Amino acid sequence: MASYIMRRLLIAIPVLIGVTIFNFIIINMAPGNPVEMFVNPDATPAQIELEKERMGLNDPMVIQYFRWMNSLLHGDLGYSYSTYEPVTQVLLERMGPTLLLMGLALFFGLLIAIPIGILSATKQYSKLDYATTGFSFLGISIPHFFLGLGAIYIFSVQLQLLPTGGMMTLGSGGGFVDRVEHLILPVFVLATGIAGKKIRYVRASMLDVLGQDYLRTARAKGLREFVVTNKHALKNALIPIITVIGLEIPLLIGGAVITEQVFQWPGMGLLTIQSIMSRDYPTLMAINLLTAVIVLVANFATDILYSVADPRIKNN
């Protein structure tokens, strides 16, 4: 197991370095000038050039990259062009709300998808199976922004049961009940999309296993169907399920960009949109780097879970 983990870590290091290079080049080649976004509108071209020189934006891209990498290796992500705050502080402030939103959405999405997917597989071609298939297709097909706006219109505007957005009511102490009320709609939107996709994966994986000969043998020995399905079948259907769960963790960040914008949730997704609009290069590079690290960690964790679920994998 130790050698297997070491091999995966050695693969991840050059990938992460490549991501930093690609990340830096793409962001710095983007059209627009960050200096023009925050200097005085009456500033002359000479003053703008002087500010760019002061910030090091006129240096060759290679020099800028190694200067950024040197700061990164010393734990310094730079300062935001728009707020003048340390980027590390900005990310830490936004990371908590996003992790809360993402974690709850993933938890409830899987809590819905796994049992329904198993039940749908065991009741193949029944009315329940058709109903879950229909729900799955709806969850996959409806865009997050459309579902979010629809949920706001019904539950906030018409019924006035839930807040339209934000993380807490302005002027309140942000108590537990208030936070829960603000979480319900964005978690519902993200969890619906996750559940819609995962039900189909779980169902297909279970159907592949349920027809195996060893399960017929288990039934012939008199084991209850619940034990056959949830102990023997589910264990061997885990690897495809682990794959899609591992891939969902980084994808949730992309989904949260839209959802956080719709609900004005003060997390990483909303910060990404704000940084793009203000051409805040240091913050954008930090967000992309953090996303890449999350993707690598998710893939690494998936590989480890593979080896736990099927010991033959770590020998490959």
mmCIF file of C-alpha atoms in Angstrom:
data_model
loop_
_atom_site.group_PDB
_atom_site.id
_atom_site.type_symbol
_atom_site.label_atom_id
_atom_site.label_comp_id
_atom_site.label_asym_id
_atom_site.label_seq_id
_atom_site.Cartn_x
_atom_site.Cartn_y
_atom_site.Cartn_z
ATOM 1 C CA MET A 1 0.000 0.000 0.000
ATOM 2 C CA ALA A 2 2.840 2.431 0.840
ATOM 3 C CA SER A 3 4.495 1.989 -2.566
ATOM 4 C CA TYR A 4 1.113 2.432 -4.280
ATOM 5 C CA ILE A 5 0.515 5.732 -2.429
ATOM 6 C CA MET A 6 4.051 6.912 -3.233
ATOM 7 C CA ARG A 7 3.581 6.235 -6.953
ATOM 8 C CA ARG A 8 0.379 8.255 -6.983
ATOM 9 C CA LEU A 9 2.070 11.158 -5.169
ATOM 10 C CA LEU A 10 4.986 11.178 -7.615
ATOM 11 C CA ILE A 11 2.521 11.364 -10.514
ATOM 12 C CA ALA A 12 0.635 14.261 -8.879
ATOM 13 C CA ILE A 13 3.684 16.542 -8.428
ATOM 14 C CA PRO A 14 4.542 17.157 -12.132
ATOM 15 C CA VAL A 15 0.829 17.467 -12.913
ATOM 16 C CA LEU A 16 0.490 20.239 -10.311
ATOM 17 C CA ILE A 17 3.554 22.071 -11.702
ATOM 18 C CA GLY A 18 2.086 21.874 -15.200
ATOM 19 C CA VAL A 19 -1.192 23.252 -13.903
ATOM 20 C CA THR A 20 0.555 26.274 -12.356
ATOM 21 C CA ILE A 21 2.268 27.075 -15.680
ATOM 22 C CA PHE A 22 -0.916 26.701 -17.712
ATOM 23 C CA ASN A 23 -2.901 28.632 -15.106
ATOM 24 C CA PHE A 24 -0.458 31.552 -15.111
ATOM 25 C CA ILE A 25 -0.193 31.795 -18.903
ATOM 26 C CA ILE A 26 -3.940 31.631 -19.583
ATOM 27 C CA ILE A 27 -4.865 34.251 -16.971
ATOM 28 C CA ASN A 28 -2.142 36.685 -18.014
ATOM 29 C CA MET A 29 -3.064 36.325 -21.703
ATOM 30 C CA ALA A 30 -6.677 37.256 -20.987
ATOM 31 C CA PRO A 31 -7.823 40.510 -22.630
ATOM 32 C CA GLY A 32 -8.079 43.594 -20.501
ATOM 33 C CA ASN A 33 -5.840 45.418 -18.088
ATOM 34 C CA PRO A 34 -6.299 45.071 -14.320
ATOM 35 C CA VAL A 35 -4.763 48.482 -13.698
ATOM 36 C CA GLU A 36 -7.521 50.224 -15.679
ATOM 37 C CA MET A 37 -10.140 48.630 -13.406
ATOM 38 C CA PHE A 38 -9.126 50.457 -10.227
ATOM 39 C CA VAL A 39 -7.095 53.555 -11.155
ATOM 40 C CA ASN A 40 -8.695 56.973 -11.451
ATOM 41 C CA PRO A 41 -10.798 57.148 -14.650
ATOM 42 C CA ASP A 42 -9.035 60.435 -15.456
ATOM 43 C CA ALA A 43 -5.570 58.839 -15.266
ATOM 44 C CA THR A 44 -3.367 59.477 -18.279
ATOM 45 C CA PRO A 45 -1.758 56.635 -20.278
ATOM 46 C CA ALA A 46 1.586 57.583 -18.726
ATOM 47 C CA GLN A 47 0.170 57.185 -15.214
ATOM 48 C CA ILE A 48 -1.334 53.811 -16.147
ATOM 49 C CA GLU A 49 2.019 52.626 -17.522
ATOM 50 C CA LEU A 50 3.759 53.835 -14.370
ATOM 51 C CA GLU A 51 1.329 51.834 -12.216
ATOM 52 C CA LYS A 52 1.810 48.721 -14.382
ATOM 53 C CA GLU A 53 5.574 49.114 -13.990
ATOM 54 C CA ARG A 54 5.222 49.429 -10.223
ATOM 55 C CA MET A 55 3.151 46.219 -10.084
ATOM 56 C CA GLY A 56 5.586 44.343 -12.319
ATOM 57 C CA LEU A 57 3.038 43.775 -15.083
ATOM 58 C CA ASN A 58 5.457 45.019 -17.757
ATOM 59 C CA ASP A 59 8.040 42.340 -16.929
ATOM 60 C CA PRO A 60 8.363 39.335 -19.256
ATOM 61 C CA MET A 61 5.875 36.572 -18.446
ATOM 62 C CA VAL A 62 8.636 34.123 -17.471
ATOM 63 C CA ILE A 63 9.954 36.535 -14.833
ATOM 64 C CA GLN A 64 6.430 37.152 -13.538
ATOM 65 C CA TYR A 65 5.807 33.405 -13.290
ATOM 66 C CA PHE A 66 8.971 32.645 -11.316
ATOM 67 C CA ARG A 67 8.349 35.625 -9.055
ATOM 68 C CA TRP A 68 4.842 34.285 -8.377
ATOM 69 C CA MET A 69 6.154 30.746 -7.805
ATOM 70 C CA ASN A 70 8.816 32.036 -5.418
ATOM 71 C CA SER A 71 6.142 33.829 -3.386
ATOM 72 C CA LEU A 72 3.929 30.742 -3.544
ATOM 73 C CA LEU A 73 6.670 28.490 -2.171
ATOM 74 C CA HIS A 74 7.040 30.925 0.731
ATOM 75 C CA GLY A 75 3.314 30.719 1.443
ATOM 76 C CA ASP A 76 2.518 34.123 -0.050
ATOM 77 C CA LEU A 77 -0.307 34.228 -2.629
ATOM 78 C CA GLY A 78 0.023 37.974 -3.104
ATOM 79 C CA TYR A 79 -2.503 40.754 -2.633
ATOM 80 C CA SER A 80 -5.876 41.238 -4.275
ATOM 81 C CA TYR A 81 -5.870 43.968 -6.916
ATOM 82 C CA SER A 82 -9.422 44.987 -6.036
ATOM 83 C CA THR A 83 -9.502 44.872 -2.210
ATOM 84 C CA TYR A 84 -5.753 45.151 -1.379
ATOM 85 C CA GLU A 85 -6.202 42.315 1.118
ATOM 86 C CA PRO A 86 -3.886 39.280 1.247
ATOM 87 C CA VAL A 87 -5.260 36.651 -1.151
ATOM 88 C CA THR A 88 -4.794 33.963 1.512
ATOM 89 C CA GLN A 89 -7.089 35.870 3.864
ATOM 90 C CA VAL A 90 -9.689 36.368 1.114
ATOM 91 C CA LEU A 91 -9.682 32.644 0.266
ATOM 92 C CA LEU A 92 -9.955 31.580 3.905
ATOM 93 C CA GLU A 93 -12.957 33.866 4.397
ATOM 94 C CA ARG A 94 -14.741 32.396 1.352
ATOM 95 C CA MET A 95 -13.671 28.767 1.725
ATOM 96 C CA GLY A 96 -15.781 28.066 4.807
ATOM 97 C CA PRO A 97 -19.155 28.984 3.227
ATOM 98 C CA THR A 98 -18.356 27.006 0.059
ATOM 99 C CA LEU A 99 -17.218 23.911 1.955
ATOM 100 C CA LEU A 100 -20.394 24.092 4.035
ATOM 101 C CA LEU A 101 -22.579 24.393 0.938
ATOM 102 C CA MET A 102 -20.664 21.768 -1.059
ATOM 103 C CA GLY A 103 -20.469 19.309 1.812
ATOM 104 C CA LEU A 104 -24.182 19.435 2.556
ATOM 105 C CA ALA A 105 -25.125 19.240 -1.125
ATOM 106 C CA LEU A 106 -22.880 16.216 -1.705
ATOM 107 C CA PHE A 107 -24.120 14.516 1.462
ATOM 108 C CA PHE A 108 -27.816 14.940 0.660
ATOM 109 C CA GLY A 109 -27.302 14.187 -3.022
ATOM 110 C CA LEU A 110 -25.652 10.848 -2.246
ATOM 111 C CA LEU A 111 -28.102 10.166 0.569
ATOM 112 C CA ILE A 112 -30.855 10.328 -2.044
ATOM 113 C CA ALA A 113 -29.009 8.710 -4.949
ATOM 114 C CA ILE A 114 -27.493 5.574 -3.396
ATOM 115 C CA PRO A 115 -30.608 4.019 -1.778
ATOM 116 C CA ILE A 116 -32.871 5.064 -4.673
ATOM 117 C CA GLY A 117 -30.376 3.718 -7.212
ATOM 118 C CA ILE A 118 -30.184 0.385 -5.361
ATOM 119 C CA LEU A 119 -33.961 0.197 -5.059
ATOM 120 C CA SER A 120 -34.389 1.061 -8.735
ATOM 121 C CA ALA A 121 -32.005 -1.746 -9.731
ATOM 122 C CA THR A 122 -33.744 -4.331 -7.563
ATOM 123 C CA LYS A 123 -37.160 -3.272 -8.955
ATOM 124 C CA GLN A 124 -36.075 -3.074 -12.597
ATOM 125 C CA TYR A 125 -38.812 -2.099 -15.095
ATOM 126 C CA SER A 126 -41.319 -1.461 -12.306
ATOM 127 C CA LYS A 127 -43.288 1.774 -11.874
ATOM 128 C CA LEU A 128 -40.809 2.794 -9.183
ATOM 129 C CA ASP A 129 -37.934 2.251 -11.622
ATOM 130 C CA TYR A 130 -39.603 4.415 -14.261
ATOM 131 C CA ALA A 131 -40.353 7.120 -11.687
ATOM 132 C CA THR A 132 -36.754 7.252 -10.443
ATOM 133 C CA THR A 133 -35.498 7.295 -14.043
ATOM 134 C CA GLY A 134 -37.744 10.273 -14.769
ATOM 135 C CA PHE A 135 -36.498 12.106 -11.664
ATOM 136 C CA SER A 136 -32.918 11.313 -12.668
ATOM 137 C CA PHE A 137 -33.352 12.786 -16.148
ATOM 138 C CA LEU A 138 -34.991 15.900 -14.706
ATOM 139 C CA GLY A 139 -32.142 16.378 -12.243
ATOM 140 C CA ILE A 140 -29.582 16.080 -15.028
ATOM 141 C CA SER A 141 -31.435 18.232 -17.570
ATOM 142 C CA ILE A 142 -32.520 21.275 -15.550
ATOM 143 C CA PRO A 143 -29.721 23.907 -15.412
ATOM 144 C CA HIS A 144 -28.718 25.096 -11.949
ATOM 145 C CA PHE A 145 -29.521 28.731 -12.675
ATOM 146 C CA PHE A 146 -33.027 27.877 -13.957
ATOM 147 C CA LEU A 147 -33.824 25.596 -11.017
ATOM 148 C CA GLY A 148 -32.427 28.185 -8.600
ATOM 149 C CA LEU A 149 -34.459 31.049 -10.037
ATOM 150 C CA GLY A 150 -37.562 28.857 -10.081
ATOM 151 C CA ALA A 151 -37.033 27.867 -6.443
ATOM 152 C CA ILE A 152 -36.571 31.526 -5.452
ATOM 153 C CA TYR A 153 -39.769 32.513 -7.268
ATOM 154 C CA ILE A 154 -41.870 29.767 -5.656
ATOM 155 C CA PHE A 155 -40.500 29.539 -2.119
ATOM 156 C CA SER A 156 -39.284 33.113 -1.588
ATOM 157 C CA VAL A 157 -41.434 35.395 -3.752
ATOM 158 C CA GLN A 158 -44.764 33.562 -3.848
ATOM 159 C CA LEU A 159 -44.843 31.553 -0.619
ATOM 160 C CA GLN A 160 -42.404 33.799 1.305
ATOM 161 C CA LEU A 161 -41.118 30.810 3.258
ATOM 162 C CA LEU A 162 -37.391 31.142 2.616
ATOM 163 C CA PRO A 163 -34.915 33.987 1.992
ATOM 164 C CA THR A 164 -33.911 34.796 -1.572
ATOM 165 C CA GLY A 165 -30.182 34.652 -0.974
ATOM 166 C CA GLY A 166 -27.174 35.428 1.147
ATOM 167 C CA MET A 167 -25.810 33.480 4.088
ATOM 168 C CA MET A 168 -27.738 35.251 6.846
ATOM 169 C CA THR A 169 -30.342 37.955 7.309
ATOM 170 C CA LEU A 170 -28.770 41.410 7.388
ATOM 171 C CA GLY A 171 -28.895 42.931 10.848
ATOM 172 C CA SER A 172 -29.503 39.610 12.570
ATOM 173 C CA GLY A 173 -27.032 37.651 14.622
ATOM 174 C CA GLY A 174 -26.909 34.880 12.044
ATOM 175 C CA GLY A 175 -28.289 32.202 14.354
ATOM 176 C CA PHE A 176 -28.548 28.500 13.565
ATOM 177 C CA VAL A 177 -32.141 28.612 12.279
ATOM 178 C CA ASP A 178 -31.392 31.646 10.118
ATOM 179 C CA ARG A 179 -28.346 29.915 8.565
ATOM 180 C CA VAL A 180 -30.352 26.761 7.876
ATOM 181 C CA GLU A 181 -33.089 28.760 6.135
ATOM 182 C CA HIS A 182 -30.508 30.392 3.854
ATOM 183 C CA LEU A 183 -28.915 27.008 3.081
ATOM 184 C CA ILE A 184 -32.077 25.154 2.064
ATOM 185 C CA LEU A 185 -32.502 26.488 -1.476
ATOM 186 C CA PRO A 186 -28.856 26.384 -2.703
ATOM 187 C CA VAL A 187 -28.348 22.932 -1.159
ATOM 188 C CA PHE A 188 -31.584 21.763 -2.804
ATOM 189 C CA VAL A 189 -30.406 22.987 -6.233
ATOM 190 C CA LEU A 190 -26.965 21.360 -6.012
ATOM 191 C CA ALA A 191 -28.216 18.150 -4.383
ATOM 192 C CA THR A 192 -30.884 17.698 -7.074
ATOM 193 C CA GLY A 193 -28.250 17.780 -9.805
ATOM 194 C CA ILE A 194 -25.972 15.387 -7.921
ATOM 195 C CA ALA A 195 -28.765 12.935 -7.144
ATOM 196 C CA GLY A 196 -30.020 13.005 -10.735
ATOM 197 C CA LYS A 197 -26.628 11.966 -12.105
ATOM 198 C CA LYS A 198 -25.713 9.484 -9.406
ATOM 199 C CA ILE A 199 -28.982 7.510 -9.432
ATOM 200 C CA ARG A 200 -28.224 6.320 -12.951
ATOM 201 C CA TYR A 201 -24.649 5.340 -12.048
ATOM 202 C CA VAL A 202 -25.687 3.441 -8.936
ATOM 203 C CA ARG A 203 -28.529 1.677 -10.765
ATOM 204 C CA ALA A 204 -26.299 0.599 -13.669
ATOM 205 C CA SER A 205 -23.529 -0.570 -11.337
ATOM 206 C CA MET A 206 -25.941 -2.600 -9.230
ATOM 207 C CA LEU A 207 -27.566 -4.192 -12.301
ATOM 208 C CA ASP A 208 -24.150 -5.368 -13.493
ATOM 209 C CA VAL A 209 -23.576 -7.123 -10.172
ATOM 210 C CA LEU A 210 -27.071 -8.465 -9.437
ATOM 211 C CA GLY A 211 -26.935 -10.900 -12.332
ATOM 212 C CA GLN A 212 -23.688 -12.559 -11.186
ATOM 213 C CA ASP A 213 -23.662 -16.291 -10.383
ATOM 214 C CA TYR A 214 -22.334 -15.881 -6.850
ATOM 215 C CA LEU A 215 -25.451 -13.915 -5.893
ATOM 216 C CA ARG A 216 -27.673 -16.727 -7.162
ATOM 217 C CA THR A 217 -25.632 -19.069 -4.990
ATOM 218 C CA ALA A 218 -26.108 -16.785 -1.988
ATOM 219 C CA ARG A 219 -29.859 -16.759 -2.541
ATOM 220 C CA ALA A 220 -29.864 -20.549 -2.954
ATOM 221 C CA LYS A 221 -28.189 -20.854 0.454
ATOM 222 C CA GLY A 222 -31.166 -19.090 1.985
ATOM 223 C CA LEU A 223 -29.708 -15.630 2.592
ATOM 224 C CA ARG A 224 -32.257 -12.846 2.839
ATOM 225 C CA GLU A 225 -32.537 -10.564 -0.194
ATOM 226 C CA PHE A 226 -31.583 -7.547 1.941
ATOM 227 C CA VAL A 227 -28.269 -9.211 2.908
ATOM 228 C CA VAL A 228 -27.606 -10.342 -0.675
ATOM 229 C CA THR A 229 -28.191 -6.851 -2.053
ATOM 230 C CA ASN A 230 -26.636 -4.605 0.590
ATOM 231 C CA LYS A 231 -23.733 -6.767 1.737
ATOM 232 C CA HIS A 232 -22.577 -8.880 -1.190
ATOM 233 C CA ALA A 233 -23.818 -6.953 -4.244
ATOM 234 C CA LEU A 234 -23.171 -3.404 -3.017
ATOM 235 C CA LYS A 235 -19.595 -4.187 -1.976
ATOM 236 C CA ASN A 236 -18.718 -5.342 -5.486
ATOM 237 C CA ALA A 237 -20.556 -2.448 -7.101
ATOM 238 C CA LEU A 238 -18.558 0.111 -5.095
ATOM 239 C CA ILE A 239 -15.737 0.814 -7.550
ATOM 240 C CA PRO A 240 -17.841 2.541 -10.252
ATOM 241 C CA ILE A 241 -19.717 4.395 -7.503
ATOM 242 C CA ILE A 242 -16.448 5.526 -5.899
ATOM 243 C CA THR A 243 -15.336 6.809 -9.309
ATOM 244 C CA VAL A 244 -18.307 9.098 -9.801
ATOM 245 C CA ILE A 245 -18.251 10.310 -6.188
ATOM 246 C CA GLY A 246 -14.561 11.201 -6.495
ATOM 247 C CA LEU A 247 -15.205 13.072 -9.738
ATOM 248 C CA GLU A 248 -18.111 14.967 -8.209
ATOM 249 C CA ILE A 249 -16.010 16.714 -5.551
ATOM 250 C CA PRO A 250 -14.048 18.967 -7.964
ATOM 251 C CA LEU A 251 -17.062 19.340 -10.265
ATOM 252 C CA LEU A 252 -19.057 20.766 -7.366
ATOM 253 C CA ILE A 253 -16.796 23.822 -7.430
ATOM 254 C CA GLY A 254 -17.833 24.502 -11.020
ATOM 255 C CA GLY A 255 -21.477 24.011 -10.138
ATOM 256 C CA ALA A 256 -21.141 26.290 -7.114
ATOM 257 C CA VAL A 257 -19.996 29.183 -9.327
ATOM 258 C CA ILE A 258 -23.467 29.393 -10.875
ATOM 259 C CA THR A 259 -25.427 28.500 -7.754
ATOM 260 C CA GLU A 260 -23.544 30.922 -5.504
ATOM 261 C CA GLN A 261 -24.079 33.697 -8.049
ATOM 262 C CA VAL A 262 -27.843 33.029 -8.183
ATOM 263 C CA PHE A 263 -28.209 32.922 -4.388
ATOM 264 C CA GLN A 264 -25.457 35.486 -3.654
ATOM 265 C CA TRP A 265 -23.792 32.917 -1.414
ATOM 266 C CA PRO A 266 -20.509 34.452 -0.165
ATOM 267 C CA GLY A 267 -18.251 31.572 -1.198
ATOM 268 C CA MET A 268 -15.564 30.675 -3.719
ATOM 269 C CA GLY A 269 -17.956 30.619 -6.666
ATOM 270 C CA LEU A 270 -19.120 34.196 -6.121
ATOM 271 C CA LEU A 271 -15.515 35.251 -5.508
ATOM 272 C CA THR A 272 -14.538 33.722 -8.875
ATOM 273 C CA ILE A 273 -17.149 35.791 -10.725
ATOM 274 C CA GLN A 274 -16.131 38.965 -8.885
ATOM 275 C CA SER A 275 -12.432 38.333 -9.600
ATOM 276 C CA ILE A 276 -13.103 37.794 -13.299
ATOM 277 C CA MET A 277 -15.121 41.009 -13.539
ATOM 278 C CA SER A 278 -12.401 43.037 -11.781
ATOM 279 C CA ARG A 279 -9.493 41.198 -13.519
ATOM 280 C CA ASP A 280 -8.048 40.372 -10.110
ATOM 281 C CA TYR A 281 -5.207 38.147 -11.387
ATOM 282 C CA PRO A 282 -3.657 37.104 -8.032
ATOM 283 C CA THR A 283 -7.033 35.983 -6.671
ATOM 284 C CA LEU A 284 -7.940 34.158 -9.892
ATOM 285 C CA MET A 285 -4.617 32.318 -9.966
ATOM 286 C CA ALA A 286 -5.040 31.317 -6.326
ATOM 287 C CA ILE A 287 -8.576 30.038 -6.974
ATOM 288 C CA ASN A 288 -7.438 28.013 -9.990
ATOM 289 C CA LEU A 289 -4.493 26.613 -8.052
ATOM 290 C CA LEU A 290 -6.748 25.647 -5.151
ATOM 291 C CA THR A 291 -9.176 23.994 -7.588
ATOM 292 C CA ALA A 292 -6.328 22.002 -9.144
ATOM 293 C CA VAL A 293 -5.168 20.850 -5.718
ATOM 294 C CA ILE A 294 -8.715 19.757 -4.847
ATOM 295 C CA VAL A 295 -8.952 17.808 -8.119
ATOM 296 C CA LEU A 296 -5.635 16.057 -7.432
ATOM 297 C CA VAL A 297 -6.583 15.293 -3.829
ATOM 298 C CA ALA A 298 -9.972 13.944 -4.937
ATOM 299 C CA ASN A 299 -8.326 11.724 -7.561
ATOM 300 C CA PHE A 300 -5.739 10.571 -5.036
ATOM 301 C CA ALA A 301 -8.435 9.741 -2.482
ATOM 302 C CA THR A 302 -10.362 7.884 -5.187
ATOM 303 C CA ASP A 303 -7.277 5.799 -6.013
ATOM 304 C CA ILE A 304 -6.836 4.898 -2.347
ATOM 305 C CA LEU A 305 -10.503 3.929 -2.014
ATOM 306 C CA TYR A 306 -10.107 1.811 -5.150
ATOM 307 C CA SER A 307 -7.328 -0.150 -3.525
ATOM 308 C CA VAL A 308 -9.416 -0.630 -0.376
ATOM 309 C CA ALA A 309 -12.466 -1.803 -2.308
ATOM 310 C CA ASP A 310 -10.429 -4.052 -4.611
ATOM 311 C CA PRO A 311 -6.941 -5.027 -3.312
ATOM 312 C CA ARG A 312 -5.929 -6.198 -6.809
ATOM 313 C CA ILE A 313 -5.742 -2.577 -8.032
ATOM 314 C CA LYS A 314 -2.737 -1.558 -5.931
ATOM 315 C CA ASN A 315 -0.671 -4.221 -7.637
ATOM 316 C CA ASN A 316 -1.226 -2.656 -11.072
#
